[in-house]
Amino acid sequence: MGDDDHRLASMAIDESIPSIARIYDYLLGGKDNFTCDRELAARLLDEVPEARALALDNRAFLGRAVRFLAEQGIRQFIDIGTGLPTQQNVHEIVQEVAPESRVVYVDHDPIVLVHARALLADNPRTIVVDSDLRRPDELLANPEVRNLIDFNQPVGFIMVGILYFILNKERPFDVVARYRDAMPPGSYLALSHIVSDDNPEGYSQAQELYRGFLKRSGDARRSREEVCRFFDGFELVDPGLVYACDWRPGTGTPAGDEGPSSWVLGGVARKD
């Protein structure tokens, strides 16, 4: 076990169980991951070499999307499935545009909660809550969320890199619709999603790995047309639902040396 493993193990986190958040951290070049995460990431990269480019594209899209929302005047954000803190987090980007912006990070991975709370200890306009995307009523009623977010004013909801882990049997379209119904007019949804259209074999391999290590049965495979359904009741802003690397390129951090991925779609939409 290396130094990073010892540091993380001291947080009373079980280092024998892989975590999606820590695998993502590893693919982004982070150090907050265990040996089990790196081993599973290596298997993923063997079977799906595009995985690192996908992660980089996803993160770069997040940065461009939230900056766009801040520039449109959005001053409160709920980032669901935030993952481990890295550079250019949502609160850093939007509070650079408007320091009064308020941000709620949502996750239920213990290591994410530990890191995020430590990072945000001195930031009264940013909190992290333990909740699950799949339980919208619980999240929307959370007293900490209600204390920081005014649902009479527009809110930017961020669902980047999370919905493709929600199985079809968990009714993801109904879940997103519940959040949509709670959004005041003028709110936005920023969303990214892997699609199976261009590489169905690689997509299936990634799904099998995911289901295997989480011991979950079911399918989360979705096409571009199906991802469009998440935006029902919204109006997509230009350029619409496109590959993440093509969403307003040049307005934020590029994907990097791995090159763009043709797996992940990104879009931002407004509720009128």
PDB file of C-alpha atoms in Angstrom:
ATOM      1  CA  MET A   1       0.000   0.000   0.000  1.00  0.00           C
ATOM      2  CA  GLY A   2       1.385   3.402  -0.982  1.00  0.00           C
ATOM      3  CA  ASP A   3       1.259   6.714   0.881  1.00  0.00           C
ATOM      4  CA  ASP A   4      -2.044   7.656  -0.751  1.00  0.00           C
ATOM      5  CA  ASP A   5      -3.583   4.355   0.321  1.00  0.00           C
ATOM      6  CA  HIS A   6      -2.493   4.887   3.943  1.00  0.00           C
ATOM      7  CA  ARG A   7      -3.871   8.441   3.966  1.00  0.00           C
ATOM      8  CA  LEU A   8      -7.242   7.340   2.633  1.00  0.00           C
ATOM      9  CA  ALA A   9      -7.397   4.263   4.848  1.00  0.00           C
ATOM     10  CA  SER A  10      -7.020   6.518   7.894  1.00  0.00           C
ATOM     11  CA  MET A  11     -10.466   7.929   7.047  1.00  0.00           C
ATOM     12  CA  ALA A  12     -12.060   4.561   7.976  1.00  0.00           C
ATOM     13  CA  ILE A  13     -13.042   3.907   4.357  1.00  0.00           C
ATOM     14  CA  ASP A  14     -12.949   0.283   3.199  1.00  0.00           C
ATOM     15  CA  GLU A  15     -10.067   0.259   0.707  1.00  0.00           C
ATOM     16  CA  SER A  16     -10.996  -3.205  -0.587  1.00  0.00           C
ATOM     17  CA  ILE A  17     -14.176  -2.056  -2.342  1.00  0.00           C
ATOM     18  CA  PRO A  18     -13.823  -0.057  -5.578  1.00  0.00           C
ATOM     19  CA  SER A  19     -15.654   3.254  -5.867  1.00  0.00           C
ATOM     20  CA  ILE A  20     -16.940   4.959  -9.019  1.00  0.00           C
ATOM     21  CA  ALA A  21     -15.847   8.340  -7.623  1.00  0.00           C
ATOM     22  CA  ARG A  22     -12.293   7.130  -6.945  1.00  0.00           C
ATOM     23  CA  ILE A  23     -12.022   5.408 -10.349  1.00  0.00           C
ATOM     24  CA  TYR A  24     -13.093   8.669 -11.968  1.00  0.00           C
ATOM     25  CA  ASP A  25     -10.531  10.497  -9.849  1.00  0.00           C
ATOM     26  CA  TYR A  26      -7.822   8.111 -11.088  1.00  0.00           C
ATOM     27  CA  LEU A  27      -8.841   8.570 -14.740  1.00  0.00           C
ATOM     28  CA  LEU A  28      -8.590  12.336 -14.258  1.00  0.00           C
ATOM     29  CA  GLY A  29      -5.053  11.981 -12.890  1.00  0.00           C
ATOM     30  CA  GLY A  30      -5.996  12.373  -9.225  1.00  0.00           C
ATOM     31  CA  LYS A  31      -4.396  10.691  -6.221  1.00  0.00           C
ATOM     32  CA  ASP A  32      -7.418  10.010  -4.019  1.00  0.00           C
ATOM     33  CA  ASN A  33      -7.855   6.370  -4.968  1.00  0.00           C
ATOM     34  CA  PHE A  34      -6.953   2.918  -3.681  1.00  0.00           C
ATOM     35  CA  THR A  35      -5.187  -0.022  -5.282  1.00  0.00           C
ATOM     36  CA  CYS A  36      -8.544  -1.720  -5.924  1.00  0.00           C
ATOM     37  CA  ASP A  37      -9.742   1.378  -7.817  1.00  0.00           C
ATOM     38  CA  ARG A  38      -6.602   1.512  -9.948  1.00  0.00           C
ATOM     39  CA  GLU A  39      -6.834  -2.198 -10.725  1.00  0.00           C
ATOM     40  CA  LEU A  40     -10.433  -1.899 -11.872  1.00  0.00           C
ATOM     41  CA  ALA A  41      -9.593   1.249 -13.853  1.00  0.00           C
ATOM     42  CA  ALA A  42      -6.781  -0.682 -15.569  1.00  0.00           C
ATOM     43  CA  ARG A  43      -9.254  -3.406 -16.535  1.00  0.00           C
ATOM     44  CA  LEU A  44     -11.634  -0.775 -17.829  1.00  0.00           C
ATOM     45  CA  LEU A  45      -8.903   0.876 -19.922  1.00  0.00           C
ATOM     46  CA  ASP A  46      -7.864  -2.510 -21.320  1.00  0.00           C
ATOM     47  CA  GLU A  47     -11.391  -3.191 -22.511  1.00  0.00           C
ATOM     48  CA  VAL A  48     -12.440   0.395 -23.225  1.00  0.00           C
ATOM     49  CA  PRO A  49      -9.367   2.492 -24.126  1.00  0.00           C
ATOM     50  CA  GLU A  50     -11.609   5.557 -24.605  1.00  0.00           C
ATOM     51  CA  ALA A  51     -12.462   5.650 -20.890  1.00  0.00           C
ATOM     52  CA  ARG A  52      -9.833   8.247 -19.923  1.00  0.00           C
ATOM     53  CA  ALA A  53     -10.774  10.581 -22.792  1.00  0.00           C
ATOM     54  CA  LEU A  54     -14.399  10.170 -21.769  1.00  0.00           C
ATOM     55  CA  ALA A  55     -13.619  11.215 -18.180  1.00  0.00           C
ATOM     56  CA  LEU A  56     -11.600  14.230 -19.324  1.00  0.00           C
ATOM     57  CA  ASP A  57     -14.307  15.311 -21.765  1.00  0.00           C
ATOM     58  CA  ASN A  58     -16.925  14.967 -19.059  1.00  0.00           C
ATOM     59  CA  ARG A  59     -14.968  17.129 -16.616  1.00  0.00           C
ATOM     60  CA  ALA A  60     -14.199  19.793 -19.204  1.00  0.00           C
ATOM     61  CA  PHE A  61     -17.859  19.953 -20.201  1.00  0.00           C
ATOM     62  CA  LEU A  62     -18.821  20.446 -16.559  1.00  0.00           C
ATOM     63  CA  GLY A  63     -16.529  23.455 -16.279  1.00  0.00           C
ATOM     64  CA  ARG A  64     -17.823  25.104 -19.447  1.00  0.00           C
ATOM     65  CA  ALA A  65     -21.468  24.407 -18.587  1.00  0.00           C
ATOM     66  CA  VAL A  66     -21.412  25.840 -15.069  1.00  0.00           C
ATOM     67  CA  ARG A  67     -19.487  28.917 -16.201  1.00  0.00           C
ATOM     68  CA  PHE A  68     -22.143  29.452 -18.864  1.00  0.00           C
ATOM     69  CA  LEU A  69     -24.898  29.199 -16.247  1.00  0.00           C
ATOM     70  CA  ALA A  70     -23.136  31.675 -13.982  1.00  0.00           C
ATOM     71  CA  GLU A  71     -22.778  34.074 -16.898  1.00  0.00           C
ATOM     72  CA  GLN A  72     -26.543  33.734 -17.528  1.00  0.00           C
ATOM     73  CA  GLY A  73     -27.155  35.024 -14.005  1.00  0.00           C
ATOM     74  CA  ILE A  74     -27.710  31.751 -12.137  1.00  0.00           C
ATOM     75  CA  ARG A  75     -26.558  32.234  -8.540  1.00  0.00           C
ATOM     76  CA  GLN A  76     -27.528  28.925  -6.929  1.00  0.00           C
ATOM     77  CA  PHE A  77     -26.502  25.455  -7.983  1.00  0.00           C
ATOM     78  CA  ILE A  78     -27.189  21.853  -6.977  1.00  0.00           C
ATOM     79  CA  ASP A  79     -24.517  19.443  -8.236  1.00  0.00           C
ATOM     80  CA  ILE A  80     -25.822  15.877  -7.885  1.00  0.00           C
ATOM     81  CA  GLY A  81     -23.249  13.088  -7.902  1.00  0.00           C
ATOM     82  CA  THR A  82     -20.398  15.530  -7.483  1.00  0.00           C
ATOM     83  CA  GLY A  83     -17.581  12.992  -7.114  1.00  0.00           C
ATOM     84  CA  LEU A  84     -14.247  13.712  -5.475  1.00  0.00           C
ATOM     85  CA  PRO A  85     -13.051  17.327  -5.345  1.00  0.00           C
ATOM     86  CA  THR A  86     -10.526  18.139  -8.039  1.00  0.00           C
ATOM     87  CA  GLN A  87      -9.354  21.308  -9.745  1.00  0.00           C
ATOM     88  CA  GLN A  88     -11.956  23.759 -11.025  1.00  0.00           C
ATOM     89  CA  ASN A  89     -14.867  22.554  -8.921  1.00  0.00           C
ATOM     90  CA  VAL A  90     -18.321  24.000  -9.463  1.00  0.00           C
ATOM     91  CA  HIS A  91     -18.125  26.412  -6.523  1.00  0.00           C
ATOM     92  CA  GLU A  92     -14.706  27.671  -7.612  1.00  0.00           C
ATOM     93  CA  ILE A  93     -15.910  28.424 -11.128  1.00  0.00           C
ATOM     94  CA  VAL A  94     -19.218  30.069 -10.283  1.00  0.00           C
ATOM     95  CA  GLN A  95     -17.917  32.024  -7.286  1.00  0.00           C
ATOM     96  CA  GLU A  96     -15.175  33.391  -9.509  1.00  0.00           C
ATOM     97  CA  VAL A  97     -17.903  34.795 -11.786  1.00  0.00           C
ATOM     98  CA  ALA A  98     -20.174  35.853  -8.897  1.00  0.00           C
ATOM     99  CA  PRO A  99     -18.822  35.455  -5.328  1.00  0.00           C
ATOM    100  CA  GLU A 100     -22.352  35.455  -3.879  1.00  0.00           C
ATOM    101  CA  SER A 101     -23.215  32.192  -5.688  1.00  0.00           C
ATOM    102  CA  ARG A 102     -24.426  29.327  -3.503  1.00  0.00           C
ATOM    103  CA  VAL A 103     -23.616  25.681  -4.238  1.00  0.00           C
ATOM    104  CA  VAL A 104     -24.938  22.401  -2.849  1.00  0.00           C
ATOM    105  CA  TYR A 105     -22.872  19.301  -3.595  1.00  0.00           C
ATOM    106  CA  VAL A 106     -24.761  16.009  -3.359  1.00  0.00           C
ATOM    107  CA  ASP A 107     -23.238  12.544  -3.056  1.00  0.00           C
ATOM    108  CA  HIS A 108     -23.550   9.429  -0.941  1.00  0.00           C
ATOM    109  CA  ASP A 109     -20.036   8.017  -1.288  1.00  0.00           C
ATOM    110  CA  PRO A 110     -18.416   8.270   2.194  1.00  0.00           C
ATOM    111  CA  ILE A 111     -15.010   9.278   0.868  1.00  0.00           C
ATOM    112  CA  VAL A 112     -16.542  12.035  -1.276  1.00  0.00           C
ATOM    113  CA  LEU A 113     -18.356  13.395   1.767  1.00  0.00           C
ATOM    114  CA  VAL A 114     -15.183  13.394   3.888  1.00  0.00           C
ATOM    115  CA  HIS A 115     -13.119  15.203   1.270  1.00  0.00           C
ATOM    116  CA  ALA A 116     -15.783  17.685   0.253  1.00  0.00           C
ATOM    117  CA  ARG A 117     -16.618  18.680   3.824  1.00  0.00           C
ATOM    118  CA  ALA A 118     -12.959  19.249   4.584  1.00  0.00           C
ATOM    119  CA  LEU A 119     -12.537  21.342   1.439  1.00  0.00           C
ATOM    120  CA  LEU A 120     -15.627  23.435   2.141  1.00  0.00           C
ATOM    121  CA  ALA A 121     -15.230  23.942   5.888  1.00  0.00           C
ATOM    122  CA  ASP A 122     -14.500  27.669   5.474  1.00  0.00           C
ATOM    123  CA  ASN A 123     -16.976  28.375   2.672  1.00  0.00           C
ATOM    124  CA  PRO A 124     -20.408  29.290   4.105  1.00  0.00           C
ATOM    125  CA  ARG A 125     -21.965  29.579   0.639  1.00  0.00           C
ATOM    126  CA  THR A 126     -21.138  25.981  -0.286  1.00  0.00           C
ATOM    127  CA  ILE A 127     -22.268  22.786   1.452  1.00  0.00           C
ATOM    128  CA  VAL A 128     -22.228  19.049   0.839  1.00  0.00           C
ATOM    129  CA  VAL A 129     -25.167  16.794   1.699  1.00  0.00           C
ATOM    130  CA  ASP A 130     -25.474  13.028   1.877  1.00  0.00           C
ATOM    131  CA  SER A 131     -28.255  12.060  -0.511  1.00  0.00           C
ATOM    132  CA  ASP A 132     -28.995  10.021  -3.618  1.00  0.00           C
ATOM    133  CA  LEU A 133     -30.120  11.199  -7.060  1.00  0.00           C
ATOM    134  CA  ARG A 134     -32.691   8.403  -7.090  1.00  0.00           C
ATOM    135  CA  ARG A 135     -34.527   9.896  -4.078  1.00  0.00           C
ATOM    136  CA  PRO A 136     -35.510  13.365  -5.332  1.00  0.00           C
ATOM    137  CA  ASP A 137     -38.180  14.049  -2.708  1.00  0.00           C
ATOM    138  CA  GLU A 138     -35.697  13.369   0.081  1.00  0.00           C
ATOM    139  CA  LEU A 139     -33.067  15.637  -1.468  1.00  0.00           C
ATOM    140  CA  LEU A 140     -35.482  18.455  -2.293  1.00  0.00           C
ATOM    141  CA  ALA A 141     -36.842  18.420   1.278  1.00  0.00           C
ATOM    142  CA  ASN A 142     -33.399  18.308   2.938  1.00  0.00           C
ATOM    143  CA  PRO A 143     -33.289  21.135   5.536  1.00  0.00           C
ATOM    144  CA  GLU A 144     -29.688  22.027   4.693  1.00  0.00           C
ATOM    145  CA  VAL A 145     -30.593  22.339   1.016  1.00  0.00           C
ATOM    146  CA  ARG A 146     -33.674  24.404   1.816  1.00  0.00           C
ATOM    147  CA  ASN A 147     -31.639  26.667   4.085  1.00  0.00           C
ATOM    148  CA  LEU A 148     -29.177  27.531   1.308  1.00  0.00           C
ATOM    149  CA  ILE A 149     -31.286  27.323  -1.859  1.00  0.00           C
ATOM    150  CA  ASP A 150     -34.297  29.545  -2.528  1.00  0.00           C
ATOM    151  CA  PHE A 151     -36.638  27.539  -4.758  1.00  0.00           C
ATOM    152  CA  ASN A 152     -38.504  30.709  -5.633  1.00  0.00           C
ATOM    153  CA  GLN A 153     -35.458  31.755  -7.670  1.00  0.00           C
ATOM    154  CA  PRO A 154     -33.793  29.991 -10.633  1.00  0.00           C
ATOM    155  CA  VAL A 155     -31.479  27.092  -9.802  1.00  0.00           C
ATOM    156  CA  GLY A 156     -28.828  25.373 -11.895  1.00  0.00           C
ATOM    157  CA  PHE A 157     -29.143  21.591 -11.508  1.00  0.00           C
ATOM    158  CA  ILE A 158     -26.006  19.671 -12.500  1.00  0.00           C
ATOM    159  CA  MET A 159     -26.236  15.974 -13.415  1.00  0.00           C
ATOM    160  CA  VAL A 160     -22.905  15.430 -15.111  1.00  0.00           C
ATOM    161  CA  GLY A 161     -21.504  11.903 -15.265  1.00  0.00           C
ATOM    162  CA  ILE A 162     -24.176  10.346 -13.055  1.00  0.00           C
ATOM    163  CA  LEU A 163     -27.283   9.264 -14.973  1.00  0.00           C
ATOM    164  CA  TYR A 164     -25.569   6.462 -16.881  1.00  0.00           C
ATOM    165  CA  PHE A 165     -25.083   4.693 -13.551  1.00  0.00           C
ATOM    166  CA  ILE A 166     -28.840   4.682 -12.937  1.00  0.00           C
ATOM    167  CA  LEU A 167     -30.459   1.489 -14.182  1.00  0.00           C
ATOM    168  CA  ASN A 168     -33.516   1.612 -16.417  1.00  0.00           C
ATOM    169  CA  LYS A 169     -35.533  -0.255 -13.798  1.00  0.00           C
ATOM    170  CA  GLU A 170     -34.818   2.644 -11.412  1.00  0.00           C
ATOM    171  CA  ARG A 171     -36.967   4.908 -13.637  1.00  0.00           C
ATOM    172  CA  PRO A 172     -34.344   7.585 -14.410  1.00  0.00           C
ATOM    173  CA  PHE A 173     -36.668   9.616 -16.652  1.00  0.00           C
ATOM    174  CA  ASP A 174     -39.238   9.891 -13.882  1.00  0.00           C
ATOM    175  CA  VAL A 175     -36.499  10.877 -11.444  1.00  0.00           C
ATOM    176  CA  VAL A 176     -35.251  13.722 -13.649  1.00  0.00           C
ATOM    177  CA  ALA A 177     -38.847  14.828 -14.284  1.00  0.00           C
ATOM    178  CA  ARG A 178     -39.382  15.134 -10.524  1.00  0.00           C
ATOM    179  CA  TYR A 179     -36.425  17.501 -10.274  1.00  0.00           C
ATOM    180  CA  ARG A 180     -37.693  19.412 -13.318  1.00  0.00           C
ATOM    181  CA  ASP A 181     -41.082  19.904 -11.691  1.00  0.00           C
ATOM    182  CA  ALA A 182     -39.397  21.369  -8.591  1.00  0.00           C
ATOM    183  CA  MET A 183     -37.333  23.865 -10.603  1.00  0.00           C
ATOM    184  CA  PRO A 184     -38.579  27.458 -10.743  1.00  0.00           C
ATOM    185  CA  PRO A 185     -38.938  29.063 -14.194  1.00  0.00           C
ATOM    186  CA  GLY A 186     -35.599  30.289 -15.504  1.00  0.00           C
ATOM    187  CA  SER A 187     -33.747  27.316 -14.008  1.00  0.00           C
ATOM    188  CA  TYR A 188     -31.317  25.198 -16.009  1.00  0.00           C
ATOM    189  CA  LEU A 189     -30.360  21.541 -16.254  1.00  0.00           C
ATOM    190  CA  ALA A 190     -26.799  20.640 -17.287  1.00  0.00           C
ATOM    191  CA  LEU A 191     -26.451  16.954 -18.090  1.00  0.00           C
ATOM    192  CA  SER A 192     -23.982  14.547 -19.653  1.00  0.00           C
ATOM    193  CA  HIS A 193     -24.528  10.923 -20.564  1.00  0.00           C
ATOM    194  CA  ILE A 194     -22.612   8.126 -22.258  1.00  0.00           C
ATOM    195  CA  VAL A 195     -24.400   6.703 -25.282  1.00  0.00           C
ATOM    196  CA  SER A 196     -24.179   3.300 -26.863  1.00  0.00           C
ATOM    197  CA  ASP A 197     -24.791   4.378 -30.471  1.00  0.00           C
ATOM    198  CA  ASP A 198     -21.230   4.623 -31.792  1.00  0.00           C
ATOM    199  CA  ASN A 199     -19.540   1.802 -29.872  1.00  0.00           C
ATOM    200  CA  PRO A 200     -22.133  -0.697 -28.651  1.00  0.00           C
ATOM    201  CA  GLU A 201     -19.556  -3.432 -27.993  1.00  0.00           C
ATOM    202  CA  GLY A 202     -17.297  -1.227 -25.866  1.00  0.00           C
ATOM    203  CA  TYR A 203     -20.306   0.208 -24.076  1.00  0.00           C
ATOM    204  CA  SER A 204     -21.518  -3.287 -23.206  1.00  0.00           C
ATOM    205  CA  GLN A 205     -18.073  -4.220 -21.857  1.00  0.00           C
ATOM    206  CA  ALA A 206     -18.020  -1.145 -19.619  1.00  0.00           C
ATOM    207  CA  GLN A 207     -21.526  -1.933 -18.385  1.00  0.00           C
ATOM    208  CA  GLU A 208     -20.542  -5.498 -17.544  1.00  0.00           C
ATOM    209  CA  LEU A 209     -17.559  -4.310 -15.488  1.00  0.00           C
ATOM    210  CA  TYR A 210     -19.723  -1.796 -13.675  1.00  0.00           C
ATOM    211  CA  ARG A 211     -22.476  -4.278 -12.876  1.00  0.00           C
ATOM    212  CA  GLY A 212     -19.919  -6.843 -11.782  1.00  0.00           C
ATOM    213  CA  PHE A 213     -18.086  -4.792  -9.195  1.00  0.00           C
ATOM    214  CA  LEU A 214     -21.251  -3.165  -7.821  1.00  0.00           C
ATOM    215  CA  LYS A 215     -23.106  -6.495  -7.905  1.00  0.00           C
ATOM    216  CA  ARG A 216     -26.064  -4.844  -9.630  1.00  0.00           C
ATOM    217  CA  SER A 217     -28.209  -6.458 -12.306  1.00  0.00           C
ATOM    218  CA  GLY A 218     -29.986  -4.479 -14.968  1.00  0.00           C
ATOM    219  CA  ASP A 219     -29.330  -2.223 -17.919  1.00  0.00           C
ATOM    220  CA  ALA A 220     -28.486   1.475 -18.149  1.00  0.00           C
ATOM    221  CA  ARG A 221     -27.885   1.477 -21.899  1.00  0.00           C
ATOM    222  CA  ARG A 222     -29.356   4.523 -23.655  1.00  0.00           C
ATOM    223  CA  SER A 223     -29.202   5.936 -27.156  1.00  0.00           C
ATOM    224  CA  ARG A 224     -28.918   9.597 -28.148  1.00  0.00           C
ATOM    225  CA  GLU A 225     -32.685   9.672 -28.721  1.00  0.00           C
ATOM    226  CA  GLU A 226     -33.310   8.322 -25.234  1.00  0.00           C
ATOM    227  CA  VAL A 227     -30.918  10.825 -23.629  1.00  0.00           C
ATOM    228  CA  CYS A 228     -32.911  13.589 -25.322  1.00  0.00           C
ATOM    229  CA  ARG A 229     -35.897  12.500 -23.245  1.00  0.00           C
ATOM    230  CA  PHE A 230     -34.199  13.777 -20.100  1.00  0.00           C
ATOM    231  CA  PHE A 231     -34.714  17.285 -21.489  1.00  0.00           C
ATOM    232  CA  ASP A 232     -38.499  16.940 -21.913  1.00  0.00           C
ATOM    233  CA  GLY A 233     -40.051  20.140 -20.566  1.00  0.00           C
ATOM    234  CA  PHE A 234     -36.856  22.146 -21.158  1.00  0.00           C
ATOM    235  CA  GLU A 235     -35.505  24.137 -24.077  1.00  0.00           C
ATOM    236  CA  LEU A 236     -31.979  23.161 -25.077  1.00  0.00           C
ATOM    237  CA  VAL A 237     -29.587  26.066 -25.534  1.00  0.00           C
ATOM    238  CA  ASP A 238     -27.202  26.139 -28.494  1.00  0.00           C
ATOM    239  CA  PRO A 239     -25.573  23.945 -29.675  1.00  0.00           C
ATOM    240  CA  GLY A 240     -28.097  21.461 -28.288  1.00  0.00           C
ATOM    241  CA  LEU A 241     -27.257  17.896 -27.259  1.00  0.00           C
ATOM    242  CA  VAL A 242     -23.841  17.216 -28.792  1.00  0.00           C
ATOM    243  CA  TYR A 243     -20.657  15.366 -27.988  1.00  0.00           C
ATOM    244  CA  ALA A 244     -19.297  16.926 -24.814  1.00  0.00           C
ATOM    245  CA  CYS A 245     -16.109  18.047 -26.561  1.00  0.00           C
ATOM    246  CA  ASP A 246     -18.253  20.004 -29.058  1.00  0.00           C
ATOM    247  CA  TRP A 247     -20.338  21.856 -26.464  1.00  0.00           C
ATOM    248  CA  ARG A 248     -19.122  25.473 -26.714  1.00  0.00           C
ATOM    249  CA  PRO A 249     -15.457  24.479 -27.206  1.00  0.00           C
ATOM    250  CA  GLY A 250     -12.882  27.138 -26.459  1.00  0.00           C
ATOM    251  CA  THR A 251     -14.872  28.513 -23.510  1.00  0.00           C
ATOM    252  CA  GLY A 252     -13.217  26.366 -20.876  1.00  0.00           C
ATOM    253  CA  THR A 253     -10.698  23.618 -20.191  1.00  0.00           C
ATOM    254  CA  PRO A 254     -10.154  21.345 -23.252  1.00  0.00           C
ATOM    255  CA  ALA A 255     -10.178  17.579 -22.958  1.00  0.00           C
ATOM    256  CA  GLY A 256      -6.400  17.288 -22.935  1.00  0.00           C
ATOM    257  CA  ASP A 257      -3.828  15.039 -24.566  1.00  0.00           C
ATOM    258  CA  GLU A 258      -6.089  11.986 -24.685  1.00  0.00           C
ATOM    259  CA  GLY A 259      -8.127  13.525 -27.501  1.00  0.00           C
ATOM    260  CA  PRO A 260     -11.923  13.781 -27.610  1.00  0.00           C
ATOM    261  CA  SER A 261     -14.269  10.915 -26.856  1.00  0.00           C
ATOM    262  CA  SER A 262     -17.198  10.036 -29.111  1.00  0.00           C
ATOM    263  CA  TRP A 263     -19.107   8.414 -26.266  1.00  0.00           C
ATOM    264  CA  VAL A 264     -20.303  11.166 -23.991  1.00  0.00           C
ATOM    265  CA  LEU A 265     -23.025  13.665 -24.909  1.00  0.00           C
ATOM    266  CA  GLY A 266     -23.577  16.958 -23.120  1.00  0.00           C
ATOM    267  CA  GLY A 267     -26.367  19.488 -23.112  1.00  0.00           C
ATOM    268  CA  VAL A 268     -27.691  22.448 -21.152  1.00  0.00           C
ATOM    269  CA  ALA A 269     -31.378  23.363 -21.157  1.00  0.00           C
ATOM    270  CA  ARG A 270     -33.616  26.065 -19.672  1.00  0.00           C
ATOM    271  CA  LYS A 271     -36.998  25.674 -18.032  1.00  0.00           C
ATOM    272  CA  ASP A 272     -39.353  28.516 -19.026  1.00  0.00           C
TER     273      ASP A 272
END
